[in-house]
Tab-separated table of C-alpha atoms in Angstrom:
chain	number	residue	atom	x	y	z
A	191	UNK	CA	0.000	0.000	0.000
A	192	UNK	CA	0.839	3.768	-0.231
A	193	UNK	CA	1.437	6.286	1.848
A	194	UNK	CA	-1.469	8.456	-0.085
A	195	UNK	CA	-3.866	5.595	-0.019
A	196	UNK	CA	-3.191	4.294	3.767
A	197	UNK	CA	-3.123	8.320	4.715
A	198	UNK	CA	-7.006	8.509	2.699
A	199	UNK	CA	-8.317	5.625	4.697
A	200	UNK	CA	-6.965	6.742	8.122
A	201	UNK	CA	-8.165	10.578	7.975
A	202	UNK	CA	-11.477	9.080	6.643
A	203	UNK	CA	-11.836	7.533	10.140
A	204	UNK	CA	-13.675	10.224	12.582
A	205	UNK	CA	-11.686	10.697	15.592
A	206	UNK	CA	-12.171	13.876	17.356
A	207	UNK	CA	-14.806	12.329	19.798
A	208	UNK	CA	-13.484	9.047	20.100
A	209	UNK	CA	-10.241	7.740	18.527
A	210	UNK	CA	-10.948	4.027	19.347
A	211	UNK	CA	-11.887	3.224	15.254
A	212	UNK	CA	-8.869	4.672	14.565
A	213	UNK	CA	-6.609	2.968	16.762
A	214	UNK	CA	-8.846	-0.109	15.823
A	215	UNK	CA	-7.573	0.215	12.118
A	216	UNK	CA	-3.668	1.494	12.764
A	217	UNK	CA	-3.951	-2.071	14.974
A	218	UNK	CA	-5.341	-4.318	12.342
A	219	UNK	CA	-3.350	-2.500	9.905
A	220	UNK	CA	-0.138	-3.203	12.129
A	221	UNK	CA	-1.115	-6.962	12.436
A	222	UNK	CA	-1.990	-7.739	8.921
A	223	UNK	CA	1.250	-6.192	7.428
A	224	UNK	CA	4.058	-7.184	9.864
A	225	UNK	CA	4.870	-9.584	12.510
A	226	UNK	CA	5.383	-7.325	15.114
A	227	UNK	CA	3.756	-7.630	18.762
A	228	UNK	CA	0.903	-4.962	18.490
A	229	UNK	CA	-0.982	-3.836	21.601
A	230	UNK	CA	-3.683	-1.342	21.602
A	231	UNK	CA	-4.108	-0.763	25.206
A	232	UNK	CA	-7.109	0.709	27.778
A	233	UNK	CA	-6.053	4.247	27.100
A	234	UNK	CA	-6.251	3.957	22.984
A	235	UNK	CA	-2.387	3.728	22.723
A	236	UNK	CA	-1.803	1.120	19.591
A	237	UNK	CA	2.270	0.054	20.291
A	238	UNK	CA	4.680	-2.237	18.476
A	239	UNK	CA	7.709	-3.956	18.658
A	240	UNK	CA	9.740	-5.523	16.853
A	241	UNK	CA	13.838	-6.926	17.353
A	242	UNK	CA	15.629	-6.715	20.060
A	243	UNK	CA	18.977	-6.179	22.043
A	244	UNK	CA	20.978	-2.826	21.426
A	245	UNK	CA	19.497	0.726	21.124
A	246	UNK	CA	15.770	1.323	20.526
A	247	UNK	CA	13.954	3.913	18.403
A	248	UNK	CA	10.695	4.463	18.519
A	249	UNK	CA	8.500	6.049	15.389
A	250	UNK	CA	5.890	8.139	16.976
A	251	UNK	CA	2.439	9.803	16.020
A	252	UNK	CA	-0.795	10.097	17.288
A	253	UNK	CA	-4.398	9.372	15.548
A	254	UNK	CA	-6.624	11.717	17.528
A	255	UNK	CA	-7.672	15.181	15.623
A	256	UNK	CA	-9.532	18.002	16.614
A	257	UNK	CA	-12.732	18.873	15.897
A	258	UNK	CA	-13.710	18.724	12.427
A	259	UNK	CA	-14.857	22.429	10.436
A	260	UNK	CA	-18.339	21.938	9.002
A	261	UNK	CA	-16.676	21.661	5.654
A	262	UNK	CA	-15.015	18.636	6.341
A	263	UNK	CA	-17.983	16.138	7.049
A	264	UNK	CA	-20.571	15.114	5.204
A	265	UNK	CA	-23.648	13.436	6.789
A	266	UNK	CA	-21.312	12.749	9.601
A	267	UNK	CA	-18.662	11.121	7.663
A	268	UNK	CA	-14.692	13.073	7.101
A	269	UNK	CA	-14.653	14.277	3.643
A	270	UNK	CA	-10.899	13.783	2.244
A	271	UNK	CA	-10.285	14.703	-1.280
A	272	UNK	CA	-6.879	15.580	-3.458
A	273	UNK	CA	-6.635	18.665	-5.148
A	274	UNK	CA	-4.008	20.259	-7.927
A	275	UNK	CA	-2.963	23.721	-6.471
A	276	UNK	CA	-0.787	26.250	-7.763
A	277	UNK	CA	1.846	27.327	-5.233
A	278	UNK	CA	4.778	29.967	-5.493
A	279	UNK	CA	8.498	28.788	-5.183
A	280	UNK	CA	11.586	29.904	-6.011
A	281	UNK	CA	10.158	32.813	-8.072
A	282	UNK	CA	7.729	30.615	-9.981
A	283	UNK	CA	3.926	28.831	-9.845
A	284	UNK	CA	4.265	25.106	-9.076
A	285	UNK	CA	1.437	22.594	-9.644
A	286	UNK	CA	1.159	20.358	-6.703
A	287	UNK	CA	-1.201	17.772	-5.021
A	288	UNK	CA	-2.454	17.957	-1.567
A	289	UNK	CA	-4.831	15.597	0.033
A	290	UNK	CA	-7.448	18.077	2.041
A	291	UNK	CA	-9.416	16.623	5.089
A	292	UNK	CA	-9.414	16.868	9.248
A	293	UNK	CA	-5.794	15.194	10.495
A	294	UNK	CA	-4.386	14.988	6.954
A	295	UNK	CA	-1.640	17.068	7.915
A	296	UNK	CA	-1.782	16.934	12.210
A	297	UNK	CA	-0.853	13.904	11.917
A	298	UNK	CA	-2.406	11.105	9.826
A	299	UNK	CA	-0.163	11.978	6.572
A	300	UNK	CA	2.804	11.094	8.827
A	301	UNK	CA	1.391	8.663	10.709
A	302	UNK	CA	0.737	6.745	7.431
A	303	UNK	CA	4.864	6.968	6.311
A	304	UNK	CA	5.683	6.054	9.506
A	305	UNK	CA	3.175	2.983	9.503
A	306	UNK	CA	4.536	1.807	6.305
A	307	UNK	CA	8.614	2.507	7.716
A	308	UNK	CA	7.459	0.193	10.608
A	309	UNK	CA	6.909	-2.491	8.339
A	310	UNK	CA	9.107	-1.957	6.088
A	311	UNK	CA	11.718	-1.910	8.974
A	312	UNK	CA	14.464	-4.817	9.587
A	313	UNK	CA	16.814	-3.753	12.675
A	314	UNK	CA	19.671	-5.221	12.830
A	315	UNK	CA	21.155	-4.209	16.218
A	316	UNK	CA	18.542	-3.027	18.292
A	317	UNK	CA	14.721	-2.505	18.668
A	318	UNK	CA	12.262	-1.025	16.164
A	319	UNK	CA	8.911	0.560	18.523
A	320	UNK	CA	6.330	2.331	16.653
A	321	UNK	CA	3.500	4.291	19.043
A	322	UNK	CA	0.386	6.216	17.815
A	323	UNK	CA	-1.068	7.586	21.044
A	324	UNK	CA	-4.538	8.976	22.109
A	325	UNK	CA	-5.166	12.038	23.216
A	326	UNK	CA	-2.250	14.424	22.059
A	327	UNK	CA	-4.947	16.872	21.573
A	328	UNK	CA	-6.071	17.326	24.921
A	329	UNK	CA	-2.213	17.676	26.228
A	330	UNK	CA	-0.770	14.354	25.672
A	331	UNK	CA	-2.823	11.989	28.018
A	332	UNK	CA	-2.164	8.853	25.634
A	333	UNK	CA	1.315	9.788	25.917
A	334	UNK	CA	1.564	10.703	29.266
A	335	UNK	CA	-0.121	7.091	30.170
A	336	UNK	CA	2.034	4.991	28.368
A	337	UNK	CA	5.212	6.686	29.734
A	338	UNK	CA	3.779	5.488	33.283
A	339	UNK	CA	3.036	2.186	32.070
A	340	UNK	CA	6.775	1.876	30.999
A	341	UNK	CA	6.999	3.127	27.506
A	342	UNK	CA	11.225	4.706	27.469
A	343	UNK	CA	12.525	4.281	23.630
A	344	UNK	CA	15.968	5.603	24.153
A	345	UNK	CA	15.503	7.665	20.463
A	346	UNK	CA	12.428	8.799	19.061
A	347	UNK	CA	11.416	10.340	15.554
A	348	UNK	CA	8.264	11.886	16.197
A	349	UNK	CA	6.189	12.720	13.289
A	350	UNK	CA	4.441	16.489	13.863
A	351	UNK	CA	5.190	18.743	11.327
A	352	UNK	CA	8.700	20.608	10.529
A	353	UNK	CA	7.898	21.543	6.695
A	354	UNK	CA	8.656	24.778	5.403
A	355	UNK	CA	10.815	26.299	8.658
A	356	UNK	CA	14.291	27.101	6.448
A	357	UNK	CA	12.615	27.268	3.626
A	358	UNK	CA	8.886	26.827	1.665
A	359	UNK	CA	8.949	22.825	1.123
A	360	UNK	CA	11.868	22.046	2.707
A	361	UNK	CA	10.874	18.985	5.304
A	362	UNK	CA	13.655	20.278	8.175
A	363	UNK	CA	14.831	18.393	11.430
A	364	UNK	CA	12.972	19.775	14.543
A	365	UNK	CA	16.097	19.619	17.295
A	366	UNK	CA	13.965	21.220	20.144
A	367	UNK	CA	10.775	22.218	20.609
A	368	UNK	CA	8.887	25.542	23.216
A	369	UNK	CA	6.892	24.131	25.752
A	370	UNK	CA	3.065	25.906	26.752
A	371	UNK	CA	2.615	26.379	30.895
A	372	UNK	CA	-1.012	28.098	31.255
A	373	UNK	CA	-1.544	29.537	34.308
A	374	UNK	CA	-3.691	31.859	36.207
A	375	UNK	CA	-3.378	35.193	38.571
A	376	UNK	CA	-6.542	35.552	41.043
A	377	UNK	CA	-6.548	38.828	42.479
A	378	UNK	CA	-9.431	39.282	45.416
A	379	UNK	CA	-10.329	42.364	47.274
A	380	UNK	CA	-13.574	43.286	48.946
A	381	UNK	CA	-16.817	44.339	47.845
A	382	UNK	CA	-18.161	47.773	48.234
A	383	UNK	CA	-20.551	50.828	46.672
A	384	UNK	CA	-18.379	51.653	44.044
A	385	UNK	CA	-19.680	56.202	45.676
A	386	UNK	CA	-17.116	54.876	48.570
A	387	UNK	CA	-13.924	53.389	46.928
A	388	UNK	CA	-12.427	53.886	50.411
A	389	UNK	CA	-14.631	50.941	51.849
A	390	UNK	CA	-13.466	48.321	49.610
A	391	UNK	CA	-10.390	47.034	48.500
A	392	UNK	CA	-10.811	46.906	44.207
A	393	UNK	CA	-9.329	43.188	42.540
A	394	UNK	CA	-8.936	44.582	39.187
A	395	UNK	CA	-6.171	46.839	40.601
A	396	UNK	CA	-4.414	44.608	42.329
A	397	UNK	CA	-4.897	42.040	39.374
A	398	UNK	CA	-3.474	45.319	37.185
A	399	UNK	CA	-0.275	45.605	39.281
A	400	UNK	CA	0.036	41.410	38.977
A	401	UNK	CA	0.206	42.346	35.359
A	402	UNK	CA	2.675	45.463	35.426
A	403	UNK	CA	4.810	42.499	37.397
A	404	UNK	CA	4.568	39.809	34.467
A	405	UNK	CA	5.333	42.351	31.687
A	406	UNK	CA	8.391	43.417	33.700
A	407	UNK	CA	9.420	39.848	33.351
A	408	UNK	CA	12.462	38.454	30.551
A	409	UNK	CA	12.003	35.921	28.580
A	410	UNK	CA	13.961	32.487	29.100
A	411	UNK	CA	16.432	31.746	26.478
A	412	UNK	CA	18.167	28.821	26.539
A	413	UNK	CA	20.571	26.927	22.968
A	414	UNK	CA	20.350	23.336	22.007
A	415	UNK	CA	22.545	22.421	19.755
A	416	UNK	CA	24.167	25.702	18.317
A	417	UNK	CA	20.395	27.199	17.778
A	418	UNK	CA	19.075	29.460	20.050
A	419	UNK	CA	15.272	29.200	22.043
A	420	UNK	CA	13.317	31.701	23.492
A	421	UNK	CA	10.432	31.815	25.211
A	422	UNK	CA	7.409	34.013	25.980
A	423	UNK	CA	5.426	35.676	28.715
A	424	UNK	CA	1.280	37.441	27.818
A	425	UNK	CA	-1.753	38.125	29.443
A	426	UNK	CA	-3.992	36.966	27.332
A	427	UNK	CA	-6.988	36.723	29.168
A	428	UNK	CA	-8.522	39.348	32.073
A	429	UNK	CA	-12.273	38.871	34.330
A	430	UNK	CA	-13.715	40.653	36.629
A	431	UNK	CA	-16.344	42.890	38.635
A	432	UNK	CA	-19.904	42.298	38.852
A	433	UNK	CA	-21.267	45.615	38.038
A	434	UNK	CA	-20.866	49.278	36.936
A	435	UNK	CA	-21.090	50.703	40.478
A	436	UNK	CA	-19.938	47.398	42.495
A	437	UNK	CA	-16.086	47.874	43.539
A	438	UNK	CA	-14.538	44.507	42.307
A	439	UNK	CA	-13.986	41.922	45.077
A	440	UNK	CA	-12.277	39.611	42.409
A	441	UNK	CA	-10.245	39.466	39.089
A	442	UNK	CA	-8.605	37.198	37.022
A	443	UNK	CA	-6.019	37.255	34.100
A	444	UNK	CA	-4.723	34.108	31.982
A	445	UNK	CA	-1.003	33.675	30.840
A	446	UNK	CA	-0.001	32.361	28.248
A	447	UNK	CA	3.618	31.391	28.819
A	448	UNK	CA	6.077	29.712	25.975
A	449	UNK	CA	8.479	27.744	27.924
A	450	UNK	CA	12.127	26.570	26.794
A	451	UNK	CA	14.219	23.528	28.182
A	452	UNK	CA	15.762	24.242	31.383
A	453	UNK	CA	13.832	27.369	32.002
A	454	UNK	CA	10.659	28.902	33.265
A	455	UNK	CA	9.655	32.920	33.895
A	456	UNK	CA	9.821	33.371	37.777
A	457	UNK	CA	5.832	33.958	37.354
A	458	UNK	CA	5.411	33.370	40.962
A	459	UNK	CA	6.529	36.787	41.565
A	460	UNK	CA	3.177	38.215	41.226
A	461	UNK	CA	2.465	36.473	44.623
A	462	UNK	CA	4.320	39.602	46.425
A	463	UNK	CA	1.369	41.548	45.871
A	464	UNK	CA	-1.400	41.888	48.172
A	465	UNK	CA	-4.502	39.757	47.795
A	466	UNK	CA	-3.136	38.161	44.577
A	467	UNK	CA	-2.502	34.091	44.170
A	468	UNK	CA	-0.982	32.466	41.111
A	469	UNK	CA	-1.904	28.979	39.630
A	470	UNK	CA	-0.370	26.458	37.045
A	471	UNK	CA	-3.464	24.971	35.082
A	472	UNK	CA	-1.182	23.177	32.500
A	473	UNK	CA	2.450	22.442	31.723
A	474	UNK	CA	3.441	20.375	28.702
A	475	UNK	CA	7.092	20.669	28.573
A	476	UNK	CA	9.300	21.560	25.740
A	477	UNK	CA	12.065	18.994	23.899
A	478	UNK	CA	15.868	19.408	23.176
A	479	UNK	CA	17.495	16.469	22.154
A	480	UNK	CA	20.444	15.839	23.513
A	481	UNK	CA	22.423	13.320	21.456
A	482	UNK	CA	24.088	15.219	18.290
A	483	UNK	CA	25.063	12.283	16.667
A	484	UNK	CA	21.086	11.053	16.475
A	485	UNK	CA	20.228	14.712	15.602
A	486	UNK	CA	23.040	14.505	12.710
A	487	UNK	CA	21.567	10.770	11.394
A	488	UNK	CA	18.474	12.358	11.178
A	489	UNK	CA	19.446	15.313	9.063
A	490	UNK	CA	21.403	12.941	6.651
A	491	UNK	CA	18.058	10.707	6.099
A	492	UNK	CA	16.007	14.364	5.707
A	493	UNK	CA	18.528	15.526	2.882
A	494	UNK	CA	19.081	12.020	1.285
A	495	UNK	CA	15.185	12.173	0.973
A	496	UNK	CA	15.190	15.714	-1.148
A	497	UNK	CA	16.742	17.820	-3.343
A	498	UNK	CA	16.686	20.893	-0.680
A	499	UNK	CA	19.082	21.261	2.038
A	500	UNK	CA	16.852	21.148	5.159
A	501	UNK	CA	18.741	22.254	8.294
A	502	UNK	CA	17.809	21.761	12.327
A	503	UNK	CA	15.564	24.068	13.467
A	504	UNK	CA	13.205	24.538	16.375
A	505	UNK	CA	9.444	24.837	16.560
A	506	UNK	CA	7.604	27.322	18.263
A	507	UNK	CA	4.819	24.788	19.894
A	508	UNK	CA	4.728	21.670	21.784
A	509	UNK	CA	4.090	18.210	20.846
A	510	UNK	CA	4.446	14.494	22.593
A	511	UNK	CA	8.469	14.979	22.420
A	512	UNK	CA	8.220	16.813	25.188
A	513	UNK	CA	6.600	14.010	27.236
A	514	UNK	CA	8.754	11.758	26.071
A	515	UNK	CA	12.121	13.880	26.225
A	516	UNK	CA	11.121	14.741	30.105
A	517	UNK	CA	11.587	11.170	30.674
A	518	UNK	CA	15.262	10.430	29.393
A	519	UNK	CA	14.290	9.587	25.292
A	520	UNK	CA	16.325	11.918	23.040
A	521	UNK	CA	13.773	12.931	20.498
A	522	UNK	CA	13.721	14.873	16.802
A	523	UNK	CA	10.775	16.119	14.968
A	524	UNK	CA	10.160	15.094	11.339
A	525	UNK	CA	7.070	15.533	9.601
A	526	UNK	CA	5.127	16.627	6.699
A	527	UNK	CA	2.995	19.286	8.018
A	528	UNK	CA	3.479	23.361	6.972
A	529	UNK	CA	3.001	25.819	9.623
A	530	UNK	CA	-0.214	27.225	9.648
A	531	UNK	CA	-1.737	23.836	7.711
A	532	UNK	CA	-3.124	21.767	11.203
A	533	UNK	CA	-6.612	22.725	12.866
A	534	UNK	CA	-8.003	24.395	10.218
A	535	UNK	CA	-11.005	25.086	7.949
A	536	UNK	CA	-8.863	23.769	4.906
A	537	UNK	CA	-6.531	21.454	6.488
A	538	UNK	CA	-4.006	19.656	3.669
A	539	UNK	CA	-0.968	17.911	2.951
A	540	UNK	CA	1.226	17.827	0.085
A	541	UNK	CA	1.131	14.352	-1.401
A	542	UNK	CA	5.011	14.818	-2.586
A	543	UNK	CA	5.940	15.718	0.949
A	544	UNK	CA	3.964	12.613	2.541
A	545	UNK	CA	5.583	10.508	-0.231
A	546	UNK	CA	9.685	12.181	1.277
A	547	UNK	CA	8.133	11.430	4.849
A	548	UNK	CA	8.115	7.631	4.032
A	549	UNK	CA	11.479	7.828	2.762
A	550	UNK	CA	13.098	9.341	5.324
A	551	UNK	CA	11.883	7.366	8.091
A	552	UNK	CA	13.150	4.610	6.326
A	553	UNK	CA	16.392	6.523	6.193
A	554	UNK	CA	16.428	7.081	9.800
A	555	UNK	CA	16.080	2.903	10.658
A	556	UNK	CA	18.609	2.078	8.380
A	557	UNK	CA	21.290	4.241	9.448
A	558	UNK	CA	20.331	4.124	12.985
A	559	UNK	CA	19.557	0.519	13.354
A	560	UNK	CA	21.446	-0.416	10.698
């Protein structure tokens, strides 16, 4: 089978709502085509294995999307179509084919290459692992499970994209990757007629000065292999009062923060105000990889795959690498989706690109496990 074809029948699968038919089919897929040891476990995690002794390297995706635009489905089922489009490069219009549909390019386009590198696989010195996980979406639960259930690849190629960072088409070599911590100030005060300020003690003010404190704050930098990160503080969010004439006896503001390895903004600092409190509602953590040579292999497969140079680059958002890196497993980033392609209206993937995928995760078990 090929990747376009295996890529078709996976996005065609709904799975915003429930990804058990998908991890249904990448399991019957996985049986029928290889002899590997396939387990699709209680949290929807579909993992195989295959050699052993040595080194292990794990190719990693997930088959969970997000919600689908009304565009996409049709009497309930994913619509997934291929299209010619005319794109710009290099100074001139080139005719390409993309496959359009929800998860064609976050991540079923790359989940189908690395399906078919799986199989195609024969380690010689160590252990092949391939892992689509449930629920990367809602902040890599899947993930996050099968880490506690003993899931430790020592290298892992995971598939989101890295398209189009040096250059338009150019699949690159992800070497790190921000992290997202979302956290909240609460500011309380007490209640009062707003004709006697005096009486009360106003929440928005003291949520105000929390917010003078936070934009005050630098941004963590941090370098991972010879490329520099850095990371991000805003308010993006701000609530409170109850009325027009009702002094404010509580107020809170979101932040957004864009965490790098090693690092986090001392956001606890708003705490020296009066009145004001600071929680962490989520943390996924960022990825550096830490082995050069792996990072290197990878870039070899990436450039024996194209005629472009890619180069190692980081990405701006966070992805199951950073699960998986937090535990000890050096990970990359390879995949076939273009920034600003996933989550939306007119979601696609370039068929050429899906096609390089395949080839370089193939690349990346031969030279790694020879």
């Amino acid at each position: 089978m090929d990747v376009v074809s295996l890529t078709e029948e996976l996005v065609a699968i709904p799975s915003h709502d429930d990804e058990t038919a998908a991890g249904d089919f990448v399991t019957a897929w996985l049986r029928d085509h290889t002899d590997a040891a396939v387990t699709h476990d209680d949290h929807g995690n579909v993992i195989a294995r295959k050699g052993s002794g040595g080194r292990s390297l794990a190719l990693v995706g997930h088959h969970d999307v997000v919600p689908p635009d009304g565009s996409q489905v049709d009497d309930g089922e994913y619509v997934v179509e291929r299209r010619e489009t005319t794109e710009r490069a290099s100074g001139s219009d080139t005719t390409r084919e993309r496959l359009y549909g929800r998860g064609t390019a976050d991540m079923k386009g790359s989940l189908a290459a690395a399906m078919l590198a799986f199989a195609a696989g024969s380690p010689v010195d160590g252990e092949l692992v391939f892992a689509s996980f449930a629920g990367e979406e809602q902040g890599g639960v899947g993930c996050q499970a099968a880490i506690a259930d003993g899931f430790e690849p020592d290298y892992a190629v995971v598939g989101e994209g890295s398209t189009g960072y040096s250059a338009p088409g150019v699949t690159d070599v992800a070497v790190a990757h921000k992290g997202r911590r979302g956290s909240t100030i609460v500011a309380e005060g007490a209640a009062a007629h707003a004709s006697e300020v005096e009486a009360g003690e106003n929440a928005i003010y003291r949520a105000t000065d929390a917010v003078d404190v936070v934009r005050d704050l630098d941004f963590p930098t941090t370098e991972v292999l010879g490329h520099e990160l850095q990371g991000s503080v805003a308010v993006t969010e701000i609530d409170g009062g109850s009325a027009w004439n009702v002094v404010p006896e509580r107020c809170e503001a979101t932040v957004d923060e864009r965490t790098v390895p090693g690092e986090r903004a001392p956001l606890s600092r708003v705490e020296t105000i009066d009145g004001v409190t600071w929680r962490v509602d989520q943390d996924l953590p960022p990825m550096a990889c830490g082995d050069a040579d792996f990072a290197d292999a990878v870039l070899a497969a990436a450039t024996g795959a194209q005629d472009a140079t890619p180069e190692h680059v980081v990405k701006p958002h966070a992805t199951d690498a950073g699960w998986l890196a937090a535990e000890g497993t050096d990970c990359i980033v390879v995949g076939a989706a273009e920034p600003g392609e996933a989550h939306t209206a007119d979601e696609s993937v370039a068929i050429d690109v899906l096609e390089r995928c395949r080839r370089i995760y193939d690349g990346v078990v031969t030279e790694w496990l020879g």
